[in-house]
Amino acid sequence: MLVNERKPPQLIIKDGEGERRFQISKDVTTIGRSAENDIEVGDLSSSRRHCQIVRQGARWEIVDLESRNGTLVNGILVMQKELAPGDLIEIGRTRLFFHEENVPSGLPTLRLDTAYFLDPLAGLPQEGQVEALKRERELFLRILEIVKLLNTKRVLKDVLGSILECILDITACEHALVLLKDDATDAFALRAFRKMESGLAGREAELVARMLVPLLIETGHALICTDADRDERFLGLGEMADLAPRSFLCLPLLVGDETIGMVYVDNHHEEGELGEHHLRLCEILAAQGAVAILNARLFEENRRRERELEEAKAKLEKVTTELKAQIMCKAETLDEAVRIATGAARPAFVHSYDEIVTASPRMYKVLEMVDKVAESSVPVLVEGESGTGKELVARAVHFASPRARERFVSENCAAIPANLLESEFFGYERGAFTGATRAKPGLFELAHNGTLFLDEIGDMPLALQSKFLRVLQNGELRRVGCNKTVKVDVRIISATNQNIRELVRAGRFREDLYYRLNVITIVLPPLRERPEDIPLLIAHFLGKIAARTGQPVKALASETLQLLQCYEWPGNVRELHNELERLAALGAEEIAADLVGENIRKAGASPARHAGRPLKDIVKLAIEEIEEDVISATLQEQGWKKTTTATLLGISRPTLDSKIEKYRIRRSR
């Protein structure tokens, strides 16, 4: 029934304290747990500033204020929604009914009074009305549950399954299916099907549904048939008689004026099983289902685009890194290579991380993770190849955490003899074993209130793993030779270059301990995957070596720099550091290429570094390398007598001079 009166807006609030009314007199009325709100809600599920009701001319809207648990209107999670009289607002367990009268002329609203709910009962004998009303109430509650359920679904398959299961519950039909329109072809395709245990295979139901699509699109309204054999609307469809549905219900899935699909249910054995009460409830379900389908499609489309964006970003980063590496390999000086590597600004992190030398996007992601985990005390597992800087990252986590003022204790599990592991970790009392002349605290006690870093955790013996797990679980330990327990509060950061999951499967590492240690995982990329860091690390290590020895920072010949930049460094940063220590010890003010390790020089001459170049460029480069070697060797043999060398090589003296300059060939002293 439509009416045109409306009283001043009110909220009827029902919570644990009973029922109260609130007159909405302001343009913006705030609701939340804080006493600063216009309406204070004591529900623990509400946020301090949960939502607000806003006047928009003659209308009222509810706006969620990014609350923790969300705002529901009539069972639907909303961010912003226009309110209508009778709307139920749910904030946790608190219910607020929007009540408004004095409707301006021409703005009709639906009066949900007793007469409205009793309309479906017309024609029923009095004794049957109570039972019918109970069934109606149960079905409406079921719809409310399903609507809430639909709003939690994000995957289209799950949404369609929930719609069909609900509609079978309501109608008790044999078959239910959903056809959805393909945006590209406008064809309707079967996307979900359900049947009762006694139902047929369902191919007939799909064929009937497809016959009804044009009629459904034309009318835009639901179609209900209680007896297909006698219904004049479908007598012209001869194929339907062959498929023999006795009764069916066909519902459009509408988004605005567009039919995006249809829901179809039928019975093949009984006519008259579907009625108007089914139609009303199923129309509500179809309306909510259409919105849920649209949301699921948008969600899946967003997920797909996010994946494509991430893939494109990863490809772009890879191409940028490779291009930067190629450019750096052509740099003549270390300063030039560093300038190329640090072209982009370093992101702003919560902490400085000055000890970690990097310009790599891969390492920036590692530092972002360190920022996130530093404030907590959860265990961290650092994975990466040997020499990638796992302990450096562990120190970064510790010194960025609230434990920074306490000790950072580091130990390599592979470096301690198996028979000493227990006493090293847990400590021992005087006289606990031969040679124990005094008590000694273990690593856990030394790291109390701080951080214990365990490198090569995969090498810990199984016998010790169970005792180690007990300390992590209870925060208690016993020294060797003592029955007294000691309380410890230690953050564990472990590291490994092994695949711990494979060790667990092989029975060499306890699964429960693995899950205790692997709360947060940080994976360090190898140096070959971050070539932009090579010139930065070279400059960093050469500077440290110079500061330690008191000598000027040594320079690198351009060929030396290119060899170091193009090498893949299987030993990662540690191998690069060791190579630079050796070169600084052997080299003069400028480190020549012939001092570079033989394995690096051989790798620099291998065909692999030419991969991806045009064939003519590879041939040209190979010829130039051979030419350079021949000229250099001949000059050395002839004691740098250029005229004699030119004659032997069959070239003119000016040509020889130009090639010496081109290849930067220098006379060794």
XYZ file of C-alpha atoms in Angstrom, residues 558-559 562 593 609 621-635 649 659-660 662-666:
28
model
C 87.445 -0.352 -17.694
C 87.986 -3.989 -18.763
C 83.269 -4.956 -17.296
C 92.091 -6.955 -15.954
C 77.192 -13.357 -22.394
C 82.584 -8.497 -31.068
C 84.370 -11.852 -31.342
C 86.661 -10.505 -34.100
C 87.485 -7.423 -32.047
C 88.311 -9.561 -28.986
C 90.631 -11.784 -31.062
C 92.210 -8.731 -32.733
C 92.854 -7.106 -29.354
C 94.463 -10.271 -27.964
C 96.703 -10.722 -31.056
C 97.895 -7.087 -31.088
C 98.540 -7.100 -27.331
C 100.497 -10.400 -27.468
C 102.583 -9.310 -30.515
C 103.487 -5.976 -28.894
C 100.634 -8.029 -38.492
C 93.820 0.135 -32.696
C 96.034 0.482 -29.615
C 90.661 1.869 -29.570
C 91.305 -1.173 -27.362
C 93.067 0.869 -24.647
C 96.055 -1.498 -24.761
C 98.624 -0.473 -22.174
